[in-house]
Amino acid sequence: MSGGGEAAAIGAGQQPGDEAAAEQQQQQQADGEQKITPWDVTGGADGKVDYNKIVSDFGVSLLQQELVDRIERLTGRPAHPFLKRGIFFAHRDLGEVLDAYERGQPFYLYTGRGPSSEALHLGHLVPIMFTAWLQRAFNAPLVIQLTDDEKTLWRGLDQDEARRLARENAKDIIACGFDIGRTFIFSDFEYVGGPFYRHIVAIQRCVTMNQVRGIFGLTPEDNIGKIAFPAVQAAPSFPGCFPHIFGDRKDVKCLIPCAIDQDPYFRMTRDVAPRIGYDKPALIESRFFPALQGESGKMSASDANSAIFVNDTPKQIKDKINKHAFSGGGATLEEHRARGANLDVDVPWKYLNFFMEDDDKLAHIGREYGAGRMLTGEIKGELIRLLTDIVARHQAARAQVTDEVVDAFMAVRPMHEALATAGRRRA
Ligand code: TRP
């Protein structure tokens, strides 16, 4: 059920630290306690994620309608469906970034991806697609971190393999439609050094082992790379890491779109920010994209049947949805007609909520299916058509992304124009 983070299949016990963490997780699961970390998402006793509990445990704010309205006013665009439908549902200091923007001070966007699989699945696309929309709507510079280092530390991926996957994933990311004049994609293995590394070390100096234990549950049995890594994910929140974009400006605010499992990294980042002379980064955070098997299932890049990948064929999409998508429909036709479907647990309905753009059509399906007039096979048919189309369009866009295009997005190049022309277009 991972969104931005690769929740499942990490900690397969290759290392003592993983075993300890797995044990702790089993213990918490036995207690029926929900556990959300960047590498492990486990629901409570009923297997479901309790988002209200996340909001209070993490101390994030709910994204109220008023902020969504404000985004519409400031950008002159209808809100993205992910905003209208509460898929991005929480934030930190979003209002402050919008205040600055309104005063004519641009901000930049920062997001990332841990390259752990050959192709992205639909859950991975959620923050990426939303970031592309934010970039267009706000005319914002954007940095995208590919944490190839993270995946070798946590998953024991061979370094060359992690670097290869980072480039493959970059193609899927670029295919989502980013502006090359405003987007810098970097891999940690390639870009660490210079000002980026100096920021990493400045952050590391401010965080103790005890804090890392408290925030991430890391223990002395974990390898030391894991313990030091959070600073690597924190650093791009600060414009000083990218002099080729921001020059020596330290006052450009950062907004991070991500799945909420990444929040612990940025809680740590926000603690450190004032101590090294920066504003705290703001966040806009999404729910998790459910596995085909349902909310309590894990969507894992290592279980092909738990997710739909952007390189799946139409037949694979159809078979996965027909065979594996958990249905809230009645057990028999009579029961379904009499009581309707339970939309709270129905995966095809949840997926349509993420990806069907037409609000009226979506509402109609919800009414008909919820009342039992529409059948499970029919809603699955709608979903198969929709996702086959999205995946086909993605594959066509990705086919245009050559190695030269990837090199161009990943080149350290003067991008000061991106900042100079960012922000509000004044009519
Ligand atoms: N840790 C994230 C993952 O495993 C990748 C990542 C790096 C990221 N920096 C980020 C995600 C910033 C969101 C925002 O996928």
Coordinates of C-alpha atoms and ligand atoms in Angstrom, one line a residue:
M1 CA 0.0 0.0 0.0
S2 CA 2.9 2.2 -0.5
G3 CA 2.5 5.5 -2.2
G4 CA 5.8 7.3 -2.6
G5 CA 7.7 5.0 -0.3
E6 CA 8.3 1.4 -1.1
A7 CA 6.5 0.1 1.9
A8 CA 6.5 -3.6 1.2
A9 CA 9.2 -6.1 0.8
I10 CA 11.9 -4.1 2.5
G11 CA 13.5 -5.7 5.5
A12 CA 13.3 -9.2 4.1
G13 CA 15.8 -10.1 6.8
Q14 CA 19.1 -9.9 4.9
Q15 CA 20.6 -8.0 7.7
P16 CA 20.3 -8.2 11.5
G17 CA 18.7 -4.7 11.6
D18 CA 16.0 -5.8 9.3
E19 CA 15.2 -8.8 11.4
A20 CA 15.0 -6.7 14.5
A21 CA 12.7 -4.2 12.7
A22 CA 10.6 -7.1 11.4
E23 CA 10.2 -8.5 14.9
Q24 CA 9.2 -5.1 16.2
Q25 CA 6.7 -4.8 13.4
Q26 CA 5.2 -8.2 14.1
Q27 CA 4.9 -7.3 17.7
Q28 CA 3.1 -4.1 16.8
Q29 CA 0.9 -5.9 14.4
A30 CA 0.0 -8.4 17.1
D31 CA -0.9 -5.5 19.3
G32 CA -3.1 -4.3 16.4
E33 CA -1.2 -1.1 16.3
Q34 CA -0.9 0.9 13.1
K35 CA 2.7 1.5 12.0
I36 CA 3.6 4.1 9.3
T37 CA 7.3 4.6 8.4
P38 CA 8.9 5.4 5.1
W39 CA 9.6 1.7 4.5
D40 CA 6.7 0.0 6.3
V41 CA 3.0 0.7 6.2
T42 CA 0.9 -1.5 8.4
G43 CA -2.7 -0.8 9.2
G44 CA -4.3 -1.3 12.7
A45 CA -6.2 -4.3 14.0
D46 CA -8.6 -4.4 11.0
G47 CA -5.7 -4.0 8.6
K48 CA -6.9 -0.5 7.6
V49 CA -5.0 2.7 7.8
D50 CA -6.5 5.2 10.2
Y51 CA -5.8 8.5 8.6
N52 CA -7.2 10.5 11.6
K53 CA -4.7 8.7 13.7
I54 CA -1.8 9.6 11.3
V55 CA -2.9 13.2 11.4
S56 CA -2.8 13.3 15.2
D57 CA 0.3 11.1 15.6
F58 CA 2.4 13.0 13.0
G59 CA 1.0 16.5 13.9
V60 CA 0.1 17.4 10.3
S61 CA -2.8 19.6 9.4
L62 CA -5.9 18.5 7.4
L63 CA -6.0 20.2 4.0
Q64 CA -9.2 22.1 4.4
Q65 CA -11.5 23.1 1.5
E66 CA -10.5 26.8 2.1
L67 CA -6.9 26.0 1.0
V68 CA -8.1 24.1 -2.1
D69 CA -10.3 27.2 -3.0
R70 CA -7.3 29.4 -2.5
I71 CA -5.1 27.3 -4.9
E72 CA -7.9 27.6 -7.5
R73 CA -8.0 31.4 -7.0
L74 CA -4.2 31.8 -7.2
T75 CA -3.6 29.6 -10.2
G76 CA -6.8 30.4 -12.1
R77 CA -7.4 26.7 -12.6
P78 CA -9.9 24.1 -11.4
A79 CA -8.3 22.1 -8.6
H80 CA -6.7 18.8 -9.6
P81 CA -9.0 15.8 -8.9
F82 CA -6.5 14.6 -6.2
L83 CA -7.2 17.9 -4.4
K84 CA -11.0 17.9 -4.9
R85 CA -11.3 14.3 -3.7
G86 CA -9.1 14.5 -0.7
I87 CA -6.4 12.2 -2.0
F88 CA -3.9 14.9 -1.0
F89 CA -5.5 15.4 2.4
A90 CA -2.8 16.8 4.7
H91 CA -0.2 19.5 4.8
R92 CA 2.3 21.4 6.8
D93 CA 2.6 25.2 6.3
L94 CA 0.9 25.1 2.8
G95 CA -0.8 28.4 3.7
E96 CA 2.6 30.1 4.2
V97 CA 3.9 29.0 0.8
L98 CA 0.7 30.4 -0.8
D99 CA 1.1 33.7 1.2
A100 CA 4.6 34.1 -0.2
Y101 CA 3.4 33.2 -3.7
E102 CA 0.7 35.8 -3.4
R103 CA 3.2 38.4 -2.5
G104 CA 5.1 37.5 -5.7
Q105 CA 7.8 35.4 -4.1
P106 CA 8.1 32.1 -6.0
F107 CA 8.7 28.7 -4.3
Y108 CA 10.2 25.5 -5.7
L109 CA 8.9 22.0 -5.6
Y110 CA 10.8 18.9 -4.4
T111 CA 9.8 15.3 -4.7
G112 CA 11.5 12.0 -5.2
R113 CA 11.5 8.3 -5.9
G114 CA 13.4 5.4 -4.6
P115 CA 14.2 3.3 -7.6
S116 CA 13.4 -0.2 -6.5
S117 CA 11.6 -1.7 -9.5
E118 CA 12.0 -1.6 -13.3
A119 CA 8.7 0.2 -13.9
L120 CA 6.5 2.4 -11.7
H121 CA 3.1 1.2 -10.6
L122 CA 0.0 3.4 -10.4
G123 CA 0.6 4.2 -6.8
H124 CA 4.0 5.7 -7.6
L125 CA 2.4 7.8 -10.3
V126 CA 0.2 9.7 -7.8
P127 CA 2.7 12.1 -6.4
I128 CA 4.5 12.4 -9.7
M129 CA 1.4 13.3 -11.7
F130 CA 0.3 15.7 -9.0
T131 CA 3.8 17.4 -8.9
A132 CA 3.6 17.8 -12.7
W133 CA 0.2 19.6 -12.2
L134 CA 1.6 21.8 -9.4
Q135 CA 4.6 22.7 -11.6
R136 CA 2.3 23.8 -14.5
A137 CA -0.2 25.6 -12.2
F138 CA 2.4 27.6 -10.2
N139 CA 5.1 27.9 -12.9
A140 CA 7.5 26.5 -10.3
P141 CA 11.1 25.1 -10.5
L142 CA 11.3 21.5 -9.5
V143 CA 13.9 19.1 -8.2
I144 CA 13.4 15.3 -8.3
Q145 CA 15.6 13.1 -6.2
L146 CA 16.3 9.5 -7.2
T147 CA 17.5 7.7 -4.1
D148 CA 19.5 5.0 -5.6
D149 CA 21.7 5.0 -2.5
E150 CA 18.6 4.4 -0.3
K151 CA 17.6 1.3 -2.2
T152 CA 21.1 -0.2 -1.9
L153 CA 21.1 0.4 1.8
W154 CA 17.7 -0.9 2.5
R155 CA 17.1 -3.5 -0.2
G156 CA 20.6 -4.7 -0.7
L157 CA 20.3 -3.7 -4.4
D158 CA 23.6 -3.9 -6.3
Q159 CA 24.8 -0.4 -6.8
D160 CA 25.0 -0.6 -10.6
E161 CA 21.5 -2.1 -10.7
A162 CA 20.2 0.8 -8.5
R163 CA 21.8 3.3 -10.8
R164 CA 20.3 1.6 -13.9
L165 CA 16.8 1.5 -12.2
A166 CA 17.1 5.2 -11.4
R167 CA 17.5 6.0 -15.1
E168 CA 14.7 3.7 -16.1
N169 CA 12.4 5.3 -13.5
A170 CA 13.5 8.7 -14.7
K171 CA 12.0 7.9 -18.1
D172 CA 8.6 7.0 -16.5
I173 CA 8.8 10.2 -14.5
I174 CA 9.6 12.4 -17.5
A175 CA 6.8 10.8 -19.4
C176 CA 4.4 12.4 -16.9
G177 CA 5.0 15.7 -18.5
F178 CA 7.6 17.9 -16.8
D179 CA 9.0 21.2 -18.1
I180 CA 12.6 20.6 -19.0
G181 CA 13.4 24.3 -18.5
R182 CA 12.3 24.1 -14.9
T183 CA 13.0 20.5 -13.8
F184 CA 16.3 19.1 -12.5
I185 CA 16.3 15.3 -11.9
F186 CA 19.3 13.9 -10.0
S187 CA 20.5 10.6 -8.6
D188 CA 22.2 10.6 -5.3
F189 CA 25.1 8.5 -6.5
E190 CA 25.7 11.1 -9.3
Y191 CA 24.9 14.4 -7.6
V192 CA 26.2 14.0 -4.0
G193 CA 29.3 16.3 -3.6
G194 CA 29.8 20.0 -3.6
P195 CA 27.1 22.1 -2.0
F196 CA 24.7 19.2 -1.8
Y197 CA 27.2 17.2 0.3
R198 CA 27.9 20.3 2.5
H199 CA 24.2 20.6 3.3
I200 CA 24.0 16.9 4.1
V201 CA 26.8 17.2 6.6
A202 CA 25.4 20.3 8.1
I203 CA 22.1 18.4 8.7
Q204 CA 23.9 15.3 10.0
R205 CA 25.6 17.5 12.6
C206 CA 22.2 18.6 14.0
V207 CA 20.7 15.1 14.4
T208 CA 21.6 12.6 17.0
M209 CA 21.4 8.8 17.0
N210 CA 18.6 9.0 19.6
Q211 CA 16.6 11.3 17.3
V212 CA 16.9 8.9 14.4
R213 CA 15.8 6.1 16.6
G214 CA 12.8 8.1 17.8
I215 CA 11.7 9.3 14.4
F216 CA 12.4 6.2 12.2
G217 CA 12.7 3.4 14.6
L218 CA 16.3 2.7 13.4
T219 CA 18.4 0.8 15.9
P220 CA 22.1 0.3 16.6
E221 CA 21.8 -3.0 14.7
D222 CA 21.0 -1.1 11.5
N223 CA 23.8 -0.4 9.1
I224 CA 25.3 3.1 9.5
G225 CA 24.3 4.1 6.0
K226 CA 20.6 3.9 7.0
I227 CA 21.3 6.0 10.1
A228 CA 23.0 8.7 8.0
F229 CA 20.6 8.6 5.0
P230 CA 17.8 10.7 6.3
A231 CA 20.1 13.8 5.9
V232 CA 20.4 12.9 2.2
Q233 CA 16.6 13.0 1.7
A234 CA 16.4 16.1 3.9
A235 CA 19.0 18.3 2.1
P236 CA 17.1 19.0 -1.2
S237 CA 14.5 20.9 0.9
F238 CA 17.1 23.6 1.0
P239 CA 17.8 25.8 -2.1
G240 CA 21.5 26.0 -1.3
C241 CA 21.9 22.5 -2.7
F242 CA 21.2 23.7 -6.2
P243 CA 23.3 26.8 -7.0
H244 CA 22.8 26.2 -10.7
I245 CA 19.1 26.9 -10.1
F246 CA 18.9 29.3 -7.1
G247 CA 22.3 31.0 -7.2
D248 CA 23.1 32.0 -3.6
R249 CA 19.5 32.6 -2.6
K250 CA 18.6 31.0 0.7
D251 CA 15.1 32.5 0.9
V252 CA 13.3 30.4 -1.8
K253 CA 10.6 28.4 0.0
C254 CA 10.3 24.7 -0.7
L255 CA 7.0 22.7 -1.1
I256 CA 7.2 18.9 -1.0
P257 CA 4.4 16.8 -2.5
C258 CA 4.7 13.2 -1.3
A259 CA 2.8 10.3 0.2
I260 CA 2.3 10.7 3.9
D261 CA 4.7 7.8 4.7
Q262 CA 7.6 10.2 3.9
D263 CA 6.5 12.7 6.6
P264 CA 9.1 11.5 9.2
Y265 CA 12.0 12.6 6.9
F266 CA 10.6 16.0 6.7
R267 CA 9.7 16.3 10.4
M268 CA 13.4 15.9 11.0
T269 CA 14.2 18.3 8.2
R270 CA 11.9 21.0 9.6
D271 CA 13.5 20.6 13.1
V272 CA 16.9 21.2 11.6
A273 CA 16.0 24.0 9.1
P274 CA 16.2 27.1 11.4
R275 CA 19.4 25.8 12.9
I276 CA 21.2 25.9 9.5
G277 CA 19.6 29.2 8.5
Y278 CA 16.7 28.1 6.3
D279 CA 12.9 28.2 6.2
K280 CA 11.1 25.0 7.1
P281 CA 10.0 23.2 3.9
A282 CA 6.2 22.9 3.5
L283 CA 4.5 19.7 2.6
I284 CA 1.4 18.5 0.8
E285 CA 0.7 14.8 1.6
S286 CA -1.4 12.1 0.0
R287 CA -3.2 9.0 1.2
F288 CA -1.8 5.6 0.1
F289 CA -2.9 4.0 -3.1
P290 CA -4.5 0.7 -2.1
A291 CA -3.3 -2.7 -3.3
L292 CA -5.6 -4.6 -5.7
Q293 CA -6.3 -6.9 -2.8
G294 CA -7.7 -4.0 -0.8
E295 CA -6.7 -1.6 1.9
S296 CA -5.1 -4.1 4.2
G297 CA -3.1 -5.6 1.4
K298 CA 0.3 -4.4 0.5
M299 CA 1.0 -3.1 -2.9
S300 CA 4.5 -4.3 -3.6
A301 CA 6.7 -4.0 -6.6
S302 CA 7.8 -7.5 -5.9
D303 CA 4.3 -9.0 -6.1
A304 CA 3.1 -8.4 -9.7
N305 CA -0.5 -9.2 -8.8
S306 CA -0.8 -6.6 -6.1
A307 CA -0.5 -3.6 -8.4
I308 CA -0.9 -2.4 -12.0
F309 CA 2.4 -1.3 -13.5
V310 CA 2.8 1.3 -16.2
N311 CA 4.4 -1.3 -18.5
D312 CA 1.5 -3.9 -18.1
T313 CA -0.2 -5.0 -21.3
P314 CA -3.9 -4.5 -21.8
K315 CA -4.4 -8.2 -21.1
Q316 CA -2.5 -8.1 -17.8
I317 CA -4.5 -5.1 -16.7
K318 CA -7.8 -6.8 -17.5
D319 CA -6.7 -10.1 -15.8
K320 CA -5.4 -8.4 -12.7
I321 CA -8.6 -6.3 -12.2
N322 CA -10.9 -9.2 -13.0
K323 CA -9.1 -11.7 -10.8
H324 CA -7.5 -9.7 -8.1
A325 CA -9.3 -6.4 -7.5
F326 CA -11.1 -6.8 -4.2
S327 CA -14.9 -6.2 -4.6
G328 CA -17.4 -4.7 -2.2
G329 CA -20.2 -6.1 -4.3
G330 CA -22.8 -8.5 -2.9
A331 CA -21.9 -12.2 -2.6
T332 CA -24.8 -13.2 -4.9
L333 CA -26.7 -11.3 -7.5
E334 CA -29.8 -11.2 -5.3
E335 CA -27.9 -9.8 -2.4
H336 CA -26.2 -7.2 -4.6
R337 CA -29.4 -6.0 -6.1
A338 CA -31.0 -5.8 -2.6
R339 CA -28.2 -4.2 -0.6
G340 CA -25.8 -2.7 -3.2
A341 CA -22.0 -2.6 -3.0
N342 CA -20.0 -1.5 0.0
L343 CA -18.0 1.3 -1.6
D344 CA -15.8 1.7 1.5
V345 CA -13.9 -1.5 0.7
D346 CA -14.4 -1.7 -3.1
V347 CA -11.1 -1.4 -4.9
P348 CA -12.4 -0.7 -8.4
W349 CA -14.4 2.2 -6.9
K350 CA -11.3 3.5 -5.0
Y351 CA -9.2 3.3 -8.2
L352 CA -11.8 5.2 -10.2
N353 CA -11.7 7.9 -7.5
F354 CA -8.0 8.3 -8.1
F355 CA -8.0 8.3 -11.9
M356 CA -11.4 9.1 -13.4
E357 CA -11.4 12.8 -14.2
D358 CA -15.0 13.2 -15.0
D359 CA -16.7 14.1 -11.7
D360 CA -20.3 13.6 -13.0
K361 CA -19.6 10.2 -14.4
L362 CA -17.8 9.1 -11.2
A363 CA -20.7 10.3 -9.1
H364 CA -23.1 8.4 -11.3
I365 CA -21.1 5.2 -11.0
G366 CA -21.0 5.6 -7.3
R367 CA -24.8 6.0 -7.0
E368 CA -25.6 3.1 -9.4
Y369 CA -23.1 0.7 -8.0
G370 CA -23.8 1.7 -4.4
A371 CA -27.5 1.0 -4.9
G372 CA -26.9 -2.4 -6.6
R373 CA -28.1 -1.3 -10.0
M374 CA -24.7 -1.6 -11.4
L375 CA -22.8 -4.9 -11.1
T376 CA -19.3 -5.6 -10.1
G377 CA -18.4 -6.8 -13.6
E378 CA -19.6 -3.5 -14.9
I379 CA -17.6 -1.3 -12.6
K380 CA -14.5 -3.5 -13.3
G381 CA -15.2 -3.0 -17.0
E382 CA -15.2 0.8 -16.5
L383 CA -11.9 0.6 -14.6
I384 CA -10.3 -1.7 -17.2
R385 CA -11.1 0.8 -20.0
L386 CA -9.9 3.8 -18.0
L387 CA -6.6 2.2 -16.9
T388 CA -5.9 0.6 -20.2
D389 CA -6.2 4.1 -21.8
I390 CA -4.0 5.8 -19.1
V391 CA -1.3 3.1 -19.4
A392 CA -1.3 3.2 -23.2
R393 CA -0.9 7.0 -23.2
H394 CA 1.9 6.7 -20.6
Q395 CA 3.7 4.0 -22.7
A396 CA 3.4 6.2 -25.8
A397 CA 4.9 9.2 -23.9
R398 CA 7.6 7.1 -22.4
A399 CA 8.6 5.8 -25.8
Q400 CA 9.6 9.4 -26.8
V401 CA 11.9 9.6 -23.8
T402 CA 15.3 8.7 -25.2
D403 CA 18.6 8.5 -23.2
E404 CA 19.5 11.9 -24.5
V405 CA 16.3 13.3 -23.0
V406 CA 17.1 11.7 -19.6
D407 CA 20.7 13.2 -19.8
A408 CA 19.2 16.6 -20.5
F409 CA 16.9 16.5 -17.5
M410 CA 19.8 15.2 -15.3
A411 CA 22.4 17.6 -16.5
V412 CA 23.8 20.1 -14.0
R413 CA 23.1 23.2 -16.1
P414 CA 22.4 26.9 -15.5
M415 CA 18.7 27.1 -14.7
H416 CA 18.4 30.6 -13.3
E417 CA 15.7 31.4 -15.8
A418 CA 13.5 28.9 -14.1
L419 CA 13.5 31.0 -11.0
A420 CA 13.5 34.4 -12.7
T421 CA 10.3 33.5 -14.6
A422 CA 8.7 31.5 -11.8
G423 CA 5.7 32.5 -9.8
R424 CA 2.6 34.5 -10.6
R425 CA 2.0 35.5 -14.1
R426 CA 0.8 39.0 -13.8
A427 CA -1.8 39.8 -16.4
Ligands
TRP1 N1 12.3 7.9 -0.1 C1 11.4 8.0 -1.2 C2 11.1 6.6 -1.8 O1 11.5 5.6 -1.3 C3 12.1 8.8 -2.3 C4 12.2 10.3 -2.1 C5 13.4 11.0 -1.9 C6 11.1 11.2 -1.9 N2 13.1 12.3 -1.7 C7 11.7 12.5 -1.7 C8 9.7 11.1 -2.0 C9 10.9 13.6 -1.5 C10 8.9 12.2 -1.8 C11 9.5 13.5 -1.6 O2 10.3 6.5 -2.7

